[in-house]
CSV table of C-alpha atoms and ligand atoms in Angstrom, one decimal:
chain,number,residue,atom,x,y,z
A,1,UNK,CA,107.9,114.8,60.0
A,2,UNK,CA,105.3,112.4,61.3
A,3,UNK,CA,102.2,114.1,62.8
A,4,UNK,CA,102.1,111.3,65.3
A,5,UNK,CA,105.1,112.8,67.0
A,6,UNK,CA,104.1,114.3,70.4
A,7,UNK,CA,105.5,117.6,71.3
A,8,UNK,CA,107.1,117.4,74.8
A,9,UNK,CA,108.2,120.1,77.1
A,10,UNK,CA,110.6,120.0,79.9
A,11,UNK,CA,112.0,122.9,82.0
A,12,UNK,CA,113.6,123.9,85.3
A,13,UNK,CA,112.0,126.0,88.0
A,14,UNK,CA,114.0,127.4,90.9
A,15,UNK,CA,112.1,127.6,94.1
A,16,UNK,CA,113.7,130.3,96.2
A,17,UNK,CA,112.9,132.2,99.4
A,18,UNK,CA,113.9,132.9,102.9
A,19,UNK,CA,114.3,129.9,105.2
A,20,UNK,CA,111.0,128.6,106.6
A,21,UNK,CA,108.6,130.1,104.0
A,22,UNK,CA,107.5,126.6,103.0
A,23,UNK,CA,109.6,125.7,99.9
A,24,UNK,CA,110.1,122.1,100.9
A,25,UNK,CA,106.4,121.7,102.0
A,26,UNK,CA,105.4,122.9,98.5
A,27,UNK,CA,107.7,120.5,96.8
A,28,UNK,CA,106.5,117.5,98.9
A,29,UNK,CA,102.9,118.4,98.2
A,30,UNK,CA,103.5,118.7,94.4
A,31,UNK,CA,105.2,115.4,94.0
A,32,UNK,CA,102.8,113.8,96.4
A,33,UNK,CA,105.5,112.2,98.5
A,34,UNK,CA,107.9,113.5,101.1
A,35,UNK,CA,111.2,114.1,99.4
A,36,UNK,CA,112.4,117.3,101.0
A,37,UNK,CA,112.5,117.5,104.8
A,38,UNK,CA,110.8,120.4,106.6
A,39,UNK,CA,110.7,121.9,110.0
A,40,UNK,CA,109.7,124.9,112.0
A,41,UNK,CA,113.4,125.7,112.2
A,42,UNK,CA,115.1,127.6,109.4
A,43,UNK,CA,117.8,126.1,107.3
A,44,UNK,CA,116.5,122.6,107.3
A,45,UNK,CA,117.2,122.0,103.7
A,46,UNK,CA,121.0,121.9,103.1
A,47,UNK,CA,121.4,120.8,99.6
A,48,UNK,CA,119.6,121.3,96.3
A,49,UNK,CA,117.0,118.7,95.6
A,50,UNK,CA,114.9,118.2,92.5
A,51,UNK,CA,111.2,117.5,92.6
A,52,UNK,CA,109.8,116.1,89.3
A,53,UNK,CA,106.2,116.8,88.3
A,54,UNK,CA,104.6,115.6,85.1
A,55,UNK,CA,101.4,117.1,83.6
A,56,UNK,CA,100.3,115.7,80.2
A,57,UNK,CA,103.2,116.4,77.8
A,58,UNK,CA,105.2,118.5,80.2
A,59,UNK,CA,107.8,117.7,82.7
A,60,UNK,CA,108.5,120.3,85.4
A,61,UNK,CA,111.7,120.1,87.2
A,62,UNK,CA,111.6,122.0,90.5
A,63,UNK,CA,114.8,122.9,92.2
A,64,UNK,CA,114.3,123.2,96.0
A,65,UNK,CA,117.1,125.3,97.4
A,66,UNK,CA,118.4,125.8,100.9
A,67,UNK,CA,117.3,129.2,102.3
A,68,UNK,CA,119.3,132.2,101.3
A,69,UNK,CA,121.5,133.4,104.1
A,70,UNK,CA,122.9,136.7,105.1
A,71,UNK,CA,125.7,137.0,107.7
A,72,UNK,CA,127.7,134.2,106.3
A,73,UNK,CA,130.1,132.8,108.8
A,74,UNK,CA,130.6,129.2,108.5
A,75,UNK,CA,131.7,127.2,105.5
A,76,UNK,CA,128.4,125.3,105.5
A,77,UNK,CA,126.5,128.5,105.0
A,78,UNK,CA,128.7,129.6,102.2
A,79,UNK,CA,128.1,126.3,100.5
A,80,UNK,CA,124.4,126.7,100.8
A,81,UNK,CA,124.5,130.2,99.3
A,82,UNK,CA,126.5,128.9,96.4
A,83,UNK,CA,123.9,126.2,95.7
A,84,UNK,CA,121.2,128.9,95.6
A,85,UNK,CA,123.1,131.1,93.2
A,86,UNK,CA,123.8,128.1,90.9
A,87,UNK,CA,120.1,127.2,91.0
A,88,UNK,CA,118.9,130.7,89.9
A,89,UNK,CA,121.5,130.9,87.2
A,90,UNK,CA,120.3,128.2,84.9
A,91,UNK,CA,116.5,127.8,85.0
A,92,UNK,CA,113.4,128.7,82.9
A,93,UNK,CA,111.4,130.3,85.7
A,94,UNK,CA,112.1,131.6,89.2
A,95,UNK,CA,109.5,131.2,91.8
A,96,UNK,CA,110.1,133.5,94.8
A,97,UNK,CA,108.2,132.5,97.9
A,98,UNK,CA,107.2,134.6,100.9
A,99,UNK,CA,105.1,133.4,103.8
A,100,UNK,CA,103.1,136.6,104.5
A,101,UNK,CA,101.8,139.5,102.5
A,102,UNK,CA,104.9,141.5,103.0
A,103,UNK,CA,108.6,141.7,102.1
A,104,UNK,CA,111.1,141.4,104.9
A,105,UNK,CA,114.6,142.9,104.8
A,106,UNK,CA,115.8,139.3,104.4
A,107,UNK,CA,114.0,139.1,101.1
A,108,UNK,CA,116.0,141.9,99.6
A,109,UNK,CA,119.0,139.9,98.2
A,110,UNK,CA,116.6,137.5,96.5
A,111,UNK,CA,114.4,140.4,95.1
A,112,UNK,CA,117.5,141.9,93.7
A,113,UNK,CA,118.6,138.6,92.1
A,114,UNK,CA,115.1,138.3,90.6
A,115,UNK,CA,115.3,141.9,89.1
A,116,UNK,CA,118.5,140.9,87.3
A,117,UNK,CA,117.2,137.7,86.0
A,118,UNK,CA,116.1,137.3,82.4
A,119,UNK,CA,113.6,134.6,83.0
A,120,UNK,CA,110.0,135.0,84.2
A,121,UNK,CA,109.7,135.5,88.0
A,122,UNK,CA,106.6,134.3,89.9
A,123,UNK,CA,105.7,135.4,93.4
A,124,UNK,CA,104.0,132.9,95.7
A,125,UNK,CA,102.4,134.2,98.8
A,126,UNK,CA,102.3,131.1,101.0
A,127,UNK,CA,100.5,130.2,104.2
A,128,UNK,CA,97.3,132.0,103.2
A,129,UNK,CA,95.5,129.4,105.4
A,130,UNK,CA,96.9,131.3,108.3
A,131,UNK,CA,95.2,134.6,107.3
A,132,UNK,CA,91.8,135.1,108.9
A,133,UNK,CA,91.0,138.0,106.7
A,134,UNK,CA,92.1,137.4,103.1
A,135,UNK,CA,91.4,141.0,102.3
A,136,UNK,CA,94.8,141.9,103.8
A,137,UNK,CA,96.3,140.4,100.7
A,138,UNK,CA,95.0,143.2,98.5
A,139,UNK,CA,97.3,146.1,99.4
A,140,UNK,CA,100.3,143.8,99.1
A,141,UNK,CA,99.1,142.5,95.7
A,142,UNK,CA,98.7,146.0,94.5
A,143,UNK,CA,102.2,147.0,95.7
A,144,UNK,CA,103.7,144.0,93.9
A,145,UNK,CA,102.0,144.9,90.7
A,146,UNK,CA,103.5,148.3,90.8
A,147,UNK,CA,107.0,146.7,91.2
A,148,UNK,CA,106.5,145.3,87.7
A,149,UNK,CA,108.7,142.4,88.5
A,150,UNK,CA,106.4,139.4,88.6
A,151,UNK,CA,104.8,137.6,85.7
A,152,UNK,CA,102.3,136.0,88.1
A,153,UNK,CA,101.4,136.6,91.8
A,154,UNK,CA,99.7,133.6,93.3
A,155,UNK,CA,98.5,133.2,96.9
A,156,UNK,CA,98.8,129.6,98.0
A,157,UNK,CA,98.9,127.2,100.9
A,158,UNK,CA,101.6,124.6,100.4
A,159,UNK,CA,100.4,122.8,103.4
A,160,UNK,CA,96.8,122.5,102.4
A,161,UNK,CA,97.5,122.3,98.7
A,162,UNK,CA,95.5,125.4,97.9
A,163,UNK,CA,96.0,126.9,94.5
A,164,UNK,CA,98.9,124.7,93.6
A,165,UNK,CA,97.3,123.4,90.3
A,166,UNK,CA,96.8,127.0,89.3
A,167,UNK,CA,100.6,127.4,89.7
A,168,UNK,CA,101.4,124.3,87.7
A,169,UNK,CA,99.1,125.1,84.9
A,170,UNK,CA,100.5,128.6,84.6
A,171,UNK,CA,104.2,127.4,84.7
A,172,UNK,CA,103.6,124.9,81.9
A,173,UNK,CA,103.5,127.7,79.3
A,174,UNK,CA,107.1,128.7,80.1
A,175,UNK,CA,108.6,125.2,79.8
A,176,UNK,CA,110.7,125.0,76.7
A,177,UNK,CA,110.0,122.3,74.0
A,178,UNK,CA,112.3,119.4,74.4
A,179,UNK,CA,112.6,115.8,75.6
A,180,UNK,CA,111.9,114.9,79.2
A,181,UNK,CA,115.1,114.7,81.2
A,182,UNK,CA,113.8,112.2,83.8
A,183,UNK,CA,111.8,109.0,83.7
A,184,UNK,CA,108.0,109.5,84.1
A,185,UNK,CA,107.8,107.6,87.3
A,186,UNK,CA,110.8,109.4,89.0
A,187,UNK,CA,109.9,111.9,91.7
A,188,UNK,CA,113.4,113.2,92.7
A,189,UNK,CA,117.0,113.0,91.6
A,190,UNK,CA,118.1,112.0,95.1
A,191,UNK,CA,118.4,108.3,95.9
A,192,UNK,CA,116.9,106.4,98.8
A,193,UNK,CA,120.2,106.4,100.6
A,194,UNK,CA,120.4,110.2,100.5
A,195,UNK,CA,116.7,110.5,101.6
A,196,UNK,CA,117.3,108.2,104.5
A,197,UNK,CA,120.0,110.5,105.8
A,198,UNK,CA,117.8,113.5,105.3
A,199,UNK,CA,114.9,111.9,107.1
A,200,UNK,CA,117.0,111.1,110.1
A,201,UNK,CA,118.3,114.7,110.1
A,202,UNK,CA,114.8,116.0,110.0
A,203,UNK,CA,113.7,114.1,113.1
A,204,UNK,CA,116.8,115.3,115.0
A,205,UNK,CA,116.0,118.9,114.1
A,206,UNK,CA,112.4,118.4,115.4
A,207,UNK,CA,113.4,116.6,118.5
A,208,UNK,CA,116.2,118.9,119.5
A,209,UNK,CA,114.7,122.3,119.0
A,210,UNK,CA,117.4,125.0,119.2
A,211,UNK,CA,119.9,122.8,121.0
A,212,UNK,CA,121.7,121.6,117.9
A,213,UNK,CA,121.9,124.4,115.4
A,214,UNK,CA,124.3,123.2,112.7
A,215,UNK,CA,125.9,120.6,114.7
A,216,UNK,CA,124.7,117.4,113.1
A,217,UNK,CA,125.4,115.5,109.9
A,218,UNK,CA,124.1,112.1,109.1
A,219,UNK,CA,126.1,109.5,107.3
A,220,UNK,CA,124.6,106.3,106.0
A,221,UNK,CA,127.0,103.5,106.6
A,222,UNK,CA,125.0,100.6,105.3
A,223,UNK,CA,121.9,100.3,103.1
A,224,UNK,CA,121.0,96.7,102.2
A,225,UNK,CA,118.0,94.8,100.9
A,226,UNK,CA,117.4,91.6,102.8
A,227,UNK,CA,114.4,89.8,101.5
A,228,UNK,CA,111.4,92.0,102.2
A,229,UNK,CA,113.4,94.1,104.6
A,230,UNK,CA,115.7,97.1,104.1
A,231,UNK,CA,118.5,97.3,106.6
A,232,UNK,CA,119.9,100.8,107.1
A,233,UNK,CA,122.6,101.9,109.6
A,234,UNK,CA,123.4,105.6,110.0
A,235,UNK,CA,126.0,107.5,112.0
A,236,UNK,CA,125.0,110.9,113.4
A,237,UNK,CA,128.0,113.1,113.7
A,238,UNK,CA,127.8,115.9,116.4
A,239,UNK,CA,130.4,118.4,117.5
A,240,UNK,CA,130.6,117.9,121.2
A,241,UNK,CA,130.1,115.1,123.7
A,242,UNK,CA,127.5,117.2,125.5
A,243,UNK,CA,125.5,117.2,122.3
A,244,UNK,CA,126.0,113.5,122.0
A,245,UNK,CA,124.5,112.9,125.4
A,246,UNK,CA,121.5,115.2,124.6
A,247,UNK,CA,120.8,113.4,121.4
A,248,UNK,CA,120.9,110.0,123.0
A,249,UNK,CA,118.7,111.0,125.9
A,250,UNK,CA,118.0,109.2,129.1
A,251,UNK,CA,118.7,105.5,128.6
A,252,UNK,CA,118.6,106.1,124.8
A,253,UNK,CA,115.0,107.3,124.8
A,254,UNK,CA,115.5,110.3,122.5
A,255,UNK,CA,117.6,108.4,119.9
A,256,UNK,CA,114.9,105.7,120.0
A,257,UNK,CA,112.2,108.2,119.2
A,258,UNK,CA,114.2,109.7,116.4
A,259,UNK,CA,114.9,106.3,114.9
A,260,UNK,CA,111.3,105.2,115.0
A,261,UNK,CA,109.9,108.4,113.5
A,262,UNK,CA,112.5,108.3,110.7
A,263,UNK,CA,111.8,104.6,110.1
A,264,UNK,CA,108.1,105.3,109.6
A,265,UNK,CA,108.8,107.9,107.0
A,266,UNK,CA,111.3,105.6,105.2
A,267,UNK,CA,108.8,102.8,105.2
A,268,UNK,CA,106.2,105.1,103.5
A,269,UNK,CA,108.7,106.2,100.9
A,270,UNK,CA,110.2,102.9,100.1
A,271,UNK,CA,107.1,100.8,100.5
A,272,UNK,CA,109.0,98.2,102.4
A,273,UNK,CA,109.8,97.2,106.0
A,274,UNK,CA,112.8,99.0,107.3
A,275,UNK,CA,115.3,98.2,110.1
A,276,UNK,CA,117.1,101.4,111.1
A,277,UNK,CA,120.1,101.4,113.4
A,278,UNK,CA,121.5,104.8,114.6
A,279,UNK,CA,124.9,105.6,116.2
A,280,UNK,CA,126.2,108.9,117.5
A,281,UNK,CA,129.8,110.0,117.0
A,282,UNK,CA,131.6,113.1,118.0
A,283,UNK,CA,133.5,114.9,115.3
A,284,UNK,CA,134.9,118.2,116.5
A,285,UNK,CA,134.4,121.3,114.4
A,286,UNK,CA,133.0,119.6,111.3
A,287,UNK,CA,130.7,122.4,110.2
A,288,UNK,CA,133.7,124.6,109.6
A,289,UNK,CA,135.9,122.1,107.9
A,290,UNK,CA,135.5,121.8,104.1
A,291,UNK,CA,137.0,118.3,103.9
A,292,UNK,CA,134.8,116.9,106.6
A,293,UNK,CA,131.8,118.4,104.7
A,294,UNK,CA,132.9,116.7,101.6
A,295,UNK,CA,133.3,113.3,103.3
A,296,UNK,CA,129.8,113.6,104.6
A,297,UNK,CA,128.5,114.3,101.1
A,298,UNK,CA,127.5,117.8,101.9
A,299,UNK,CA,129.4,119.4,99.0
A,300,UNK,CA,127.6,119.1,95.7
B,1,GDP,P1,111.5,126.0,103.8
B,1,GDP,O1,112.6,126.3,104.8
B,1,GDP,O2,111.2,127.1,102.9
B,1,GDP,O3,111.8,124.7,103.0
B,1,GDP,O4,110.2,125.7,104.7
B,1,GDP,P2,109.5,124.3,105.1
B,1,GDP,O5,108.8,123.7,104.0
B,1,GDP,O6,110.5,123.5,105.9
B,1,GDP,O7,108.3,124.9,106.1
B,1,GDP,C1,108.6,125.6,107.3
B,1,GDP,C2,107.4,125.5,108.2
B,1,GDP,O8,106.3,126.2,107.6
B,1,GDP,C3,107.0,124.1,108.5
B,1,GDP,O9,106.6,124.0,109.9
B,1,GDP,C4,105.7,123.9,107.6
B,1,GDP,O10,104.8,123.0,108.1
B,1,GDP,C5,105.2,125.3,107.6
B,1,GDP,N1,104.3,125.6,106.4
B,1,GDP,C6,104.7,125.4,105.1
B,1,GDP,N2,103.8,125.8,104.3
B,1,GDP,C7,102.7,126.1,105.0
B,1,GDP,C8,101.4,126.6,104.7
B,1,GDP,O11,100.9,126.7,103.6
B,1,GDP,N3,100.6,126.9,105.8
B,1,GDP,C9,101.0,126.8,107.1
B,1,GDP,N4,100.2,127.1,108.0
B,1,GDP,N5,102.2,126.4,107.4
B,1,GDP,C10,103.1,126.0,106.4
B,2,MG,MG1,113.4,123.5,102.9
């Protein structure tokens, strides 16, 4: 064997946690670009998305999962839970995230899944930038150590980037030897078309607050390079005509705002000028209909 051969490592890390703890924010900060949409509302991330981070000879493949849900009612929620379970099943490390120095009842199912797992489990205590007195971390850290479940417990701020390199450096040791599975310049497994739909959905979630819980899906109808310009047209599917009216807003003002915010994010991601056209269509009961979900690309 030639001693010029460089030993490479590549491994999968599942990022799990209740909705809203900051998983997507962490992933975006780590890859240095927005690839996973975030919001103050839970359940923003619907599908598994990979974030790729390279450090020296190691490639770390982060799997951002939709939040773990109890009280499953609709098909869409079932699909999201399935995605989480698949993500935990086949990784080298599990990173469990919480957003305060405490476990909530909603953390229980994930804690139990972590206990059964054979791979190292990390605990990330996120949003420490919100703690005025960091000393309140101490009793929780102590409690977690007694649990004897976590290989590492790291307080971080995904938003401010605090302690994230500590996390990466530590994870590297658990990445198995092997070839890189993705190109060095790739940051995610999702293509621009998919990200375009996600960005539009993020802006809708932010604009609409609680008015549209699951009721939207975004379908990219057209994605075309035209000289220096990328032309994108997207259809926003809603369940009711009242929702359609809300989304469009007075003389189209809300839809215009959604469009211009999504366009700005897309231009940053694609490094190109973007022309984005949005339409709203009513599709009754789509979030309960498996076939409709598939046709909108929501089933993995
Ligand atoms: P996810 O559902 O776990 O993917 O959570 P998101 O990444 O969408 O984040 C949910 C909300 O928490 C967003 O409003 C984020 O801006 C916010 N957030 C995430 N990380 C931090 C953090 O480290 N500090 C603070 N203050 N807010 C954060
Ligand atoms: Mg998310």
